[in-house]
Coordinates of N, CA and C in Angstrom, one line a residue:
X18 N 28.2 157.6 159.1 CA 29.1 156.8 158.2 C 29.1 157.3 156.8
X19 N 30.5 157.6 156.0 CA 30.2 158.2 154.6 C 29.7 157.1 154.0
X20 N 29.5 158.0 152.9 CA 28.6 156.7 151.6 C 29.4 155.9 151.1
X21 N 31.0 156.6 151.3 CA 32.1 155.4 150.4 C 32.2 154.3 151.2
X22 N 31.9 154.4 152.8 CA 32.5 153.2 153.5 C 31.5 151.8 153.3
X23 N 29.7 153.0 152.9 CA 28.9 151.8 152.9 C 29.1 150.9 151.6
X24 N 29.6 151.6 150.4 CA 29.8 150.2 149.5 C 31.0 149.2 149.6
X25 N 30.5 148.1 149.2 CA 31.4 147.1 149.1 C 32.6 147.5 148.8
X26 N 34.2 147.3 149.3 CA 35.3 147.5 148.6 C 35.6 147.0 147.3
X27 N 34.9 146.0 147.1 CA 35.5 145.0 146.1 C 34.5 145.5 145.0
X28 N 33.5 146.6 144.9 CA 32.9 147.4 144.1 C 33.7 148.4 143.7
X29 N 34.2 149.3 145.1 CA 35.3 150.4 144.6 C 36.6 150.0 143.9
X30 N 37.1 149.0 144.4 CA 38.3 148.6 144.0 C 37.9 148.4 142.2
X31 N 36.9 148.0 141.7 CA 36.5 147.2 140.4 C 35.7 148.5 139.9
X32 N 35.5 150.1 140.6 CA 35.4 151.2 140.0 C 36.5 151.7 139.5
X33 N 37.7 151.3 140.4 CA 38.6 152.1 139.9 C 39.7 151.4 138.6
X34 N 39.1 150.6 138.4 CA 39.8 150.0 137.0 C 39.3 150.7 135.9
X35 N 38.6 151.8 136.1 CA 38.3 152.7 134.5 C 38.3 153.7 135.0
X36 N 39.4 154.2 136.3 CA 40.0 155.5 136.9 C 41.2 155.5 135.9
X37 N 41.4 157.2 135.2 CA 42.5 157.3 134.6 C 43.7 157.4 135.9
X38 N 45.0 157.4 135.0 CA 46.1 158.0 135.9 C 46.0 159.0 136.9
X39 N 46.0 160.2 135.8 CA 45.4 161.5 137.0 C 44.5 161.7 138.2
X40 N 43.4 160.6 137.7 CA 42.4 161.0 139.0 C 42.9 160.2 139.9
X41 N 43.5 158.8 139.6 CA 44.4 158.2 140.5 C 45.0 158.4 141.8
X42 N 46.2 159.6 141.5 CA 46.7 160.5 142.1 C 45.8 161.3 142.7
X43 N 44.8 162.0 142.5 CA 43.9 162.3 143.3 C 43.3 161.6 144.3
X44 N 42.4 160.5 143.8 CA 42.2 159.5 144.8 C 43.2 159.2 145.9
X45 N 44.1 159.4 145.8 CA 45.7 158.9 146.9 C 44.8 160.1 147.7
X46 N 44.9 160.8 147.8 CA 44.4 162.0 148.6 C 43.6 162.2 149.0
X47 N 42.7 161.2 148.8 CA 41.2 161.5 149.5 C 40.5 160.9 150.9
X48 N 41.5 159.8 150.8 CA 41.1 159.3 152.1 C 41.9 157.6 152.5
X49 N 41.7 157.1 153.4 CA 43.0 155.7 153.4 C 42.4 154.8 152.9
X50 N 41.2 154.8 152.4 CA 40.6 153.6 152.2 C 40.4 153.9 150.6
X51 N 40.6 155.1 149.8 CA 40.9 155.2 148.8 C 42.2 155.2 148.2
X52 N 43.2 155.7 148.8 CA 44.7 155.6 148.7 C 45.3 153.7 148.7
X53 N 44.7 153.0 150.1 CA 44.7 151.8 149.7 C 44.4 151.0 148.5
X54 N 43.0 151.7 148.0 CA 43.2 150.7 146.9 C 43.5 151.4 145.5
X55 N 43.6 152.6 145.6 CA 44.0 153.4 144.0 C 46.0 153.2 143.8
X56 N 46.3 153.1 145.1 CA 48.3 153.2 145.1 C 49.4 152.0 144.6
X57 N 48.4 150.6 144.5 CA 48.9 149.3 143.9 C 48.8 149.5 142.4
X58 N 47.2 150.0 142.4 CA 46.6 150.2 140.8 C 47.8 151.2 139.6
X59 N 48.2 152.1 140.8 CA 48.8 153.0 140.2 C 49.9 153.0 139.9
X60 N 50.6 152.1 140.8 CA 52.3 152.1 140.8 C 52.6 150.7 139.5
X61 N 51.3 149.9 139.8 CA 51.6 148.7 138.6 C 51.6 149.5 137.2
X62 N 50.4 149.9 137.0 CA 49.9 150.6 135.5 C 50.6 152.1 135.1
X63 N 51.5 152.5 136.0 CA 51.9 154.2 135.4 C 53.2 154.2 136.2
X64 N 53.7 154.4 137.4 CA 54.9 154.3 137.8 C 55.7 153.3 137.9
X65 N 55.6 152.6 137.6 CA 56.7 151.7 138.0 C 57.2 151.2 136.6
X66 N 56.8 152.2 135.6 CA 56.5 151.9 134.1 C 57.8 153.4 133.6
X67 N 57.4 154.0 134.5 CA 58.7 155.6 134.2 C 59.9 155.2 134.7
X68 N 60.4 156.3 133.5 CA 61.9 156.7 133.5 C 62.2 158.1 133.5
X69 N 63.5 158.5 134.6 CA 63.9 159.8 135.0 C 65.6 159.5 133.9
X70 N 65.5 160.9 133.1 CA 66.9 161.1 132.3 C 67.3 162.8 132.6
X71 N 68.4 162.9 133.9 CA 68.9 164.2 134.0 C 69.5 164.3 132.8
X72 N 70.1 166.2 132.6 CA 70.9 166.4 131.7 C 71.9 167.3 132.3
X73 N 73.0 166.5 132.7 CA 74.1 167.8 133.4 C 75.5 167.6 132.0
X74 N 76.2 168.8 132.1 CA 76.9 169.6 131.5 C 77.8 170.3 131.8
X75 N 79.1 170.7 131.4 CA 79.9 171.8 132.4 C 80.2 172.7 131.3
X76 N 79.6 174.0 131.3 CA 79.3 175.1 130.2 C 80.7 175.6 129.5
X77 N 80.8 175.4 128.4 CA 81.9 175.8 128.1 C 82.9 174.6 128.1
X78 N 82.8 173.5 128.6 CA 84.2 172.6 128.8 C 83.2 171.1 128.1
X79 N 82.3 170.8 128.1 CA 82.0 169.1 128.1 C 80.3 169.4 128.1
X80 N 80.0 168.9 126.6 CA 78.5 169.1 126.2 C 77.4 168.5 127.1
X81 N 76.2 168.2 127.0 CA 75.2 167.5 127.6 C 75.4 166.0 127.6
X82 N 75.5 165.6 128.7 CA 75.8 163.9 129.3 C 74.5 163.2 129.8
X83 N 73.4 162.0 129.4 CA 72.5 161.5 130.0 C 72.8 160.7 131.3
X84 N 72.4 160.8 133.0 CA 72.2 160.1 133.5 C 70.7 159.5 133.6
X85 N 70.7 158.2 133.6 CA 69.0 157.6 133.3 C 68.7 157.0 134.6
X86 N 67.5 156.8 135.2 CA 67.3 155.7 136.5 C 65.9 155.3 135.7
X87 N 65.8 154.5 137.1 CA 64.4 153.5 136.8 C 64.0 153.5 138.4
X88 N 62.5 153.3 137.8 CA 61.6 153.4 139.0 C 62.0 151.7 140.0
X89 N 62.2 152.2 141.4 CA 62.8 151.3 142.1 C 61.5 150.8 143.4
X90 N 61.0 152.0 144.0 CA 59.9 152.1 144.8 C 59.5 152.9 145.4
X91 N 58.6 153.0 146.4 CA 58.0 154.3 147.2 C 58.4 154.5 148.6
X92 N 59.4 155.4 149.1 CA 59.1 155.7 150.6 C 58.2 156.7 151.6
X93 N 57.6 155.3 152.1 CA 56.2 155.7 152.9 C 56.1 156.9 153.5
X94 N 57.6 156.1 154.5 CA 57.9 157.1 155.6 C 57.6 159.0 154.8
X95 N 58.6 159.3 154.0 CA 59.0 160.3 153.6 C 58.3 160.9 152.3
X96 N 57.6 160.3 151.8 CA 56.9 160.6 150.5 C 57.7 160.5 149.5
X97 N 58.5 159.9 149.3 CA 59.4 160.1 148.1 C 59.4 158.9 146.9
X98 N 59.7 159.2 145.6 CA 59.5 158.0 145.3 C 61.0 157.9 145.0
X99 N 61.1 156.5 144.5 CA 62.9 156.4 144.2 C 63.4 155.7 143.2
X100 N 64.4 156.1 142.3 CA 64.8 156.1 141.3 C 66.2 155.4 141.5
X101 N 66.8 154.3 140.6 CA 68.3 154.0 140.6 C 68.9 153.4 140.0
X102 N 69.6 153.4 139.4 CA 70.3 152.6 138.3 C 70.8 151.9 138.3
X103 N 69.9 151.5 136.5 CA 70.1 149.7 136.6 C 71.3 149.4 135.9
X104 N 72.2 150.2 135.6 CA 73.6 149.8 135.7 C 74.8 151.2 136.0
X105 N 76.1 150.1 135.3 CA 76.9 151.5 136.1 C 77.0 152.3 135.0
X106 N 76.9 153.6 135.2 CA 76.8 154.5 134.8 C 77.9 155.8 135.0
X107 N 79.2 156.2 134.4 CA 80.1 157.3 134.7 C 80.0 158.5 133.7
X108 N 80.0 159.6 134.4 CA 80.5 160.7 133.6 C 81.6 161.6 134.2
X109 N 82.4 161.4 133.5 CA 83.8 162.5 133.3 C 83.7 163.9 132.9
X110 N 84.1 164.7 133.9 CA 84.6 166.4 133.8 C 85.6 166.5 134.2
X111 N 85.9 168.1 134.2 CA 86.8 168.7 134.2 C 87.3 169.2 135.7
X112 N 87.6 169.2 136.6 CA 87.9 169.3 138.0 C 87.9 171.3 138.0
X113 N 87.8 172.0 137.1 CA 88.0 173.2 137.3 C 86.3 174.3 137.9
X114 N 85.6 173.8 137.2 CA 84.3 174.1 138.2 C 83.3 173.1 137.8
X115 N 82.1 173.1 138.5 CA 81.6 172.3 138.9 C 80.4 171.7 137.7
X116 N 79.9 171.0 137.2 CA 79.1 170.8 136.1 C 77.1 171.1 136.5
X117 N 76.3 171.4 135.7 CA 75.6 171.4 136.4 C 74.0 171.2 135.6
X118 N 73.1 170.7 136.2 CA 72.3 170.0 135.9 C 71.2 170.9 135.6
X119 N 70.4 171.0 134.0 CA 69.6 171.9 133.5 C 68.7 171.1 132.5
X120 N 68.5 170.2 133.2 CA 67.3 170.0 132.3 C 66.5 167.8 132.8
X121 N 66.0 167.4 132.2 CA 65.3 166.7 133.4 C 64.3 165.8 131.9
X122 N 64.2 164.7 131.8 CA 63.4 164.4 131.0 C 62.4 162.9 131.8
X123 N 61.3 163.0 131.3 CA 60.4 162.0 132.4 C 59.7 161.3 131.0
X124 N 60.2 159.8 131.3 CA 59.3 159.3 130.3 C 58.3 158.4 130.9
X125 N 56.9 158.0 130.5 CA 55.9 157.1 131.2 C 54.7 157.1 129.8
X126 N 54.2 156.3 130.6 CA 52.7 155.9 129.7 C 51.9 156.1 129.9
X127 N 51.1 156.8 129.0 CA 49.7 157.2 128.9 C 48.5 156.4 129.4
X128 N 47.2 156.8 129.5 CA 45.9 155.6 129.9 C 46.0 154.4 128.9
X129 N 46.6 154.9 127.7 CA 46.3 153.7 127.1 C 47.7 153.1 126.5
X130 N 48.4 153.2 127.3 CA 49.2 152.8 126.8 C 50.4 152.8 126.5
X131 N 50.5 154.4 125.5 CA 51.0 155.0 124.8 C 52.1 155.7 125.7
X132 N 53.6 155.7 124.7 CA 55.1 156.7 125.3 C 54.9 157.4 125.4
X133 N 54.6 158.1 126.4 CA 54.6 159.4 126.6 C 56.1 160.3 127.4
X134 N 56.7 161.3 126.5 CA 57.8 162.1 126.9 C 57.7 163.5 127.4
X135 N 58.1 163.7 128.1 CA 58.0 165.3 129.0 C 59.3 166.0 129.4
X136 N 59.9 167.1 129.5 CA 61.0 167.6 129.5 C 60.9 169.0 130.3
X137 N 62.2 169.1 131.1 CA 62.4 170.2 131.8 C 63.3 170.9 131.3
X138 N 63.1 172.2 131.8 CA 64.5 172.9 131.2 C 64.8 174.1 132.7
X139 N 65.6 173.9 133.1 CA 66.2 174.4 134.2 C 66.9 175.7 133.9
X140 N 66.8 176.0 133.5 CA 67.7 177.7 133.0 C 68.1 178.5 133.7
X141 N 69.6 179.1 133.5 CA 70.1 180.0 134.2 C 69.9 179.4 136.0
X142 N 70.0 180.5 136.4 CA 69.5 180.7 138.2 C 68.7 179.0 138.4
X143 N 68.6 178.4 137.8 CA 67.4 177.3 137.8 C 68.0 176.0 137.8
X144 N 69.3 176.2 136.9 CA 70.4 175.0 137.1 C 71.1 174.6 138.1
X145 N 71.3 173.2 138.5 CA 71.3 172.8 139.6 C 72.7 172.5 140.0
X146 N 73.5 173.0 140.3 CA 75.3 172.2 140.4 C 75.5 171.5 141.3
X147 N 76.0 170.6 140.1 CA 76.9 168.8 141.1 C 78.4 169.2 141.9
X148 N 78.7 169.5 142.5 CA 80.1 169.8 143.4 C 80.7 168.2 142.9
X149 N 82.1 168.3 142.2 CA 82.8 167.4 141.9 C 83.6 167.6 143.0
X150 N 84.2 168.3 143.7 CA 85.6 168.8 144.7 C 85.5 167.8 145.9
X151 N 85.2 166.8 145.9 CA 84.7 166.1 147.2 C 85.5 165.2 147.3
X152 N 85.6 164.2 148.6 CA 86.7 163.2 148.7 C 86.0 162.2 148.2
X153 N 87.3 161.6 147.8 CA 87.5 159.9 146.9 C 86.7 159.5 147.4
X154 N 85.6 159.0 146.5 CA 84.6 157.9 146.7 C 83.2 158.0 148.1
X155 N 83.4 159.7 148.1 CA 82.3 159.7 148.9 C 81.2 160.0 148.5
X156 N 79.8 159.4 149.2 CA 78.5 159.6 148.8 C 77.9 161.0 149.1
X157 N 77.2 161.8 148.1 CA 77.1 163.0 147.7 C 75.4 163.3 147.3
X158 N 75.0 164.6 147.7 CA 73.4 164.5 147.1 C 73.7 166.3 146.8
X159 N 73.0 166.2 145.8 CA 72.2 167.7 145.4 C 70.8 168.1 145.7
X160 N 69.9 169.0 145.9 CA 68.7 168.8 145.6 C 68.4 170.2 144.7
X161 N 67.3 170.2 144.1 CA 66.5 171.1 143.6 C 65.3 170.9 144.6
X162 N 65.5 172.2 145.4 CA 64.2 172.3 146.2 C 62.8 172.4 145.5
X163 N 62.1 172.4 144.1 CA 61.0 173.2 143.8 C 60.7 174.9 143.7
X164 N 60.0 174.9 142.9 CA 59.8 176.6 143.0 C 58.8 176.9 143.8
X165 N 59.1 177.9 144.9 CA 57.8 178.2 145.4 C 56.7 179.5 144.5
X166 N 57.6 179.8 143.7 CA 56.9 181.0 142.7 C 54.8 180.4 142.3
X167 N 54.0 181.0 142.9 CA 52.6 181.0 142.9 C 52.2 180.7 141.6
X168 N 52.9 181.2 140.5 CA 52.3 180.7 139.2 C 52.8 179.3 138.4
X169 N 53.9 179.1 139.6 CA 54.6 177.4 138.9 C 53.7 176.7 139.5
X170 N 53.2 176.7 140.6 CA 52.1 175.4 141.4 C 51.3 174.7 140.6
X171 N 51.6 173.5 140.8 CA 51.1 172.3 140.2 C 51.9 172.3 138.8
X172 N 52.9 172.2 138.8 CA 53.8 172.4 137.6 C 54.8 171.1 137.9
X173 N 55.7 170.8 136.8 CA 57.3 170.5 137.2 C 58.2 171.0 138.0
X174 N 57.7 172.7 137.5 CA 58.9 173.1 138.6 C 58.7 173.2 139.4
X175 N 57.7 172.7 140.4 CA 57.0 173.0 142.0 C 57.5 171.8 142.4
X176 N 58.1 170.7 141.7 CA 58.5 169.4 142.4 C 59.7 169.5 143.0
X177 N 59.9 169.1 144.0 CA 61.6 169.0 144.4 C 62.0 167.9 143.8
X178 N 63.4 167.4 144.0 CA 64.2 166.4 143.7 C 65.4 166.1 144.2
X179 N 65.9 164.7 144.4 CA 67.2 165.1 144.8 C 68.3 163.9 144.4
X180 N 69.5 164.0 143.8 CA 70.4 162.7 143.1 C 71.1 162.9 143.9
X181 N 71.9 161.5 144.1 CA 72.7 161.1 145.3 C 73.8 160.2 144.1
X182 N 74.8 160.7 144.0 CA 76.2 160.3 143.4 C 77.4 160.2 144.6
X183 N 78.1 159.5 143.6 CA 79.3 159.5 144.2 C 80.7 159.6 143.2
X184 N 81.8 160.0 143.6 CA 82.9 161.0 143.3 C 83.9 160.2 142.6
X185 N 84.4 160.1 142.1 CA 85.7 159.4 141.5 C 86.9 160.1 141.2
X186 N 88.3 160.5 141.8 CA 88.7 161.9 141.2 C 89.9 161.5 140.1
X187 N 89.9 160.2 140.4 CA 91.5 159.5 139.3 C 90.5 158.9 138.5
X188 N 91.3 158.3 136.9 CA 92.7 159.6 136.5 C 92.0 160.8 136.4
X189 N 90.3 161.4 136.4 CA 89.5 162.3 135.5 C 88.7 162.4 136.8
X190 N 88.1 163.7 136.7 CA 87.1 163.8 137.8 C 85.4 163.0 137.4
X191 N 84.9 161.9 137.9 CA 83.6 161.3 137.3 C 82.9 161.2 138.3
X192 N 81.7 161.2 137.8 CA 80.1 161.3 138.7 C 79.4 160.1 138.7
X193 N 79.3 159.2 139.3 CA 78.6 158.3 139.4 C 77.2 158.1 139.8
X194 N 76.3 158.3 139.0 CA 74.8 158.5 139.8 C 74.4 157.1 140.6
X195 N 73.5 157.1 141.8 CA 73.5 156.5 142.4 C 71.3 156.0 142.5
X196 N 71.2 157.2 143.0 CA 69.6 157.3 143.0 C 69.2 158.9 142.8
X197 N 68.0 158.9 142.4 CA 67.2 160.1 142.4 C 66.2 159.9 143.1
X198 N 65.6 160.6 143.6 CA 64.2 160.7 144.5 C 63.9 161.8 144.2
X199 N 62.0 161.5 144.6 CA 61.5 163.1 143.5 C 59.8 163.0 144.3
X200 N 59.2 164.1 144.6 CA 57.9 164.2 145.4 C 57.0 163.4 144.5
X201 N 56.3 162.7 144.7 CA 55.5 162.0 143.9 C 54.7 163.1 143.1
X202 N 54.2 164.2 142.9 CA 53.5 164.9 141.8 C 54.2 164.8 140.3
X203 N 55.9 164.6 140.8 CA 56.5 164.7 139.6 C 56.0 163.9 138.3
X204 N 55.1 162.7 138.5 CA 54.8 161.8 137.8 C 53.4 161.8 137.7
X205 N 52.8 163.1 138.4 CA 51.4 163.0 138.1 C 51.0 163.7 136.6
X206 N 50.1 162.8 135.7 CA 50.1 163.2 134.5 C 49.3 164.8 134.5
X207 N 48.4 165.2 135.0 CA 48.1 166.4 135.2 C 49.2 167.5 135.3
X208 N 50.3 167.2 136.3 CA 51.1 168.3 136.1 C 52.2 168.2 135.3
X209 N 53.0 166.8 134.4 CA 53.6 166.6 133.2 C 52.7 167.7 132.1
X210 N 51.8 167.5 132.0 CA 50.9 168.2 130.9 C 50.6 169.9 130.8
X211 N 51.2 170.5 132.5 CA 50.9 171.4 132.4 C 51.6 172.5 132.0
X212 N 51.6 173.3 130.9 CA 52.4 174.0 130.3 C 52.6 175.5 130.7
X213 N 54.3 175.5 130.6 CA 54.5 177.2 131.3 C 55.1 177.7 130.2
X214 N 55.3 179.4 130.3 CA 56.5 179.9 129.4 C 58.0 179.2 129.5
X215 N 58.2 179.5 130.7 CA 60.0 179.3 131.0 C 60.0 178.6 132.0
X216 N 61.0 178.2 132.9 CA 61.7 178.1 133.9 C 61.7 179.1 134.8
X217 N 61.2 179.3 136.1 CA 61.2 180.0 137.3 C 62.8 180.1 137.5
X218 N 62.9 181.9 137.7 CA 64.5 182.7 137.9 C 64.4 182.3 139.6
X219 N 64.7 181.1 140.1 CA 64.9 181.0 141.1 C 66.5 181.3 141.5
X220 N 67.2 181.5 143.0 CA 68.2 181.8 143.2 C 69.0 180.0 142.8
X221 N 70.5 180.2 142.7 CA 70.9 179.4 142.1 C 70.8 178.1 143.4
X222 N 70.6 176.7 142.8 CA 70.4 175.7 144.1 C 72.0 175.2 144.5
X223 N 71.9 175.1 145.6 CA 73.4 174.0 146.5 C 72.6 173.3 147.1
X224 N 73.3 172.5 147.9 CA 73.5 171.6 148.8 C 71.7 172.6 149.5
X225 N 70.2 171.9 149.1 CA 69.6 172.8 149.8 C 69.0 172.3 151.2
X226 N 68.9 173.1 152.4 CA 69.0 172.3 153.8 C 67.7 171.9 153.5
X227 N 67.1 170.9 154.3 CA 66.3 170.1 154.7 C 64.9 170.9 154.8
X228 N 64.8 172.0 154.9 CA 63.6 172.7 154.9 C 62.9 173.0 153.6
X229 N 63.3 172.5 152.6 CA 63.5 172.9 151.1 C 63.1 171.8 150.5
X230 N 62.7 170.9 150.8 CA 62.4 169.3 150.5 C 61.3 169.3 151.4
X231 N 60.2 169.8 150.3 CA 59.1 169.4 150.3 C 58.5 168.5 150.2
X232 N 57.7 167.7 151.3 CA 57.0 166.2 150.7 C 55.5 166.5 150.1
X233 N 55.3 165.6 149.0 CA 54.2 165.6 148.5 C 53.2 164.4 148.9
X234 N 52.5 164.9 150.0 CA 52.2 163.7 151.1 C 50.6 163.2 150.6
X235 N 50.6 162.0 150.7 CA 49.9 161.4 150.5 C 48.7 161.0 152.2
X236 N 47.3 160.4 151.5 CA 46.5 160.4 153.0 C 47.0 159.1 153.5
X237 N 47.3 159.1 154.9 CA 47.8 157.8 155.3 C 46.9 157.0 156.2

């Protein structure tokens, strides 16, 4: 029998109230009886507290446009967590090419407290395009697969993601965001903090298949 199972839960549980964020997330991973009680602690006191703000654009035609979500909940099944908007929200382009998404801002709170802001920058090859060309009022997703490049691991850019809009083409072509979903690391304070030079020259992302959507799986 390990030594965690011999103490009392209601010891561990009353350890982990002066567990930071980070190790938090760690703890999800260690075992089910640590994941049970570190994943309430964590989603009350740190996620369920963040905010996801894309920044898409269409270069040359229509400057940087905020879409915002809010943390909504966790899918078990899939590892995902999920993001959606607490109101309606439109942005208008130009129907001549497609606008596209470079940059990513995550806001949450610190151990104590404290706003904490973090930002992506998706550049070049790294920017992600929303396909406006689609039929009236149909539901629509992009993903950014993550970078698999060895020296982004445990980064921002190792996270996948994925926004699910929908199309509006009269009178103006508009994007309606709907939800985001994003691997749960995205929100781990350890890899928020962890600093790179650039953005990974990944090939440019589309519609990326299902193999590309990485889960960041938790012990179950």
């Amino acid at each position: 029998m390990s030594t965690a199972t011999t103490i009392p839960v209601e010891l561990i549980d009353h350890i982990f109230t002066f567990v930071d964020n980070s190790s938090l997330f760690q703890l999800c991973r260690c075992s089910r009886l640590f994941r049970l009680l570190a994943f309430p602690r964590l989603t009350l006191q740190h996620m369920s507290c963040a905010k996801i703000r894309l920044w898409i654009e269409q270069p040359g035609l229509v400057s940087h446009k905020p879409m915002d979500f809010e943390y909504s909940g966790y899918d078990k099944e899939r590892s995902k967590l999920i993001f959606s908007t607490k109101q309606q929200q439109q942005q208008s382009f130009q129907s001549s090419e497609s606008p596209v998404i470079d940059g990513l801002t995550v806001v949450s709170k610190d151990d104590n407290g404290n706003r904490r802001i973090h930002s992506v920058s998706y550049k070049n090859a790294a920017a992600v395009p929303v396909p406006v060309n689609t039929k009236q009022d149909e539901r629509t997703s992009v993903t950014y697969p993550g970078s698999n490049d060895q020296e982004q691991q445990r980064t921002t850019y190792s996270c996948a993601w994925e926004l699910e809009y929908d199309v509006v083409s009269e009178p103006t072509c508009t994007i309606v965001p709907k939800t985001f979903e994003c691997d749960l690391d995205l929100l781990d304070p350890s890899v928020l903090d962890a600093r790179i030079n650039e953005a990974p020259a990944t090939k440019q992302c589309n519609n990326a298949p299902a193999a590309y959507w990485r889960p960041s799986v938790l012990v179950e």
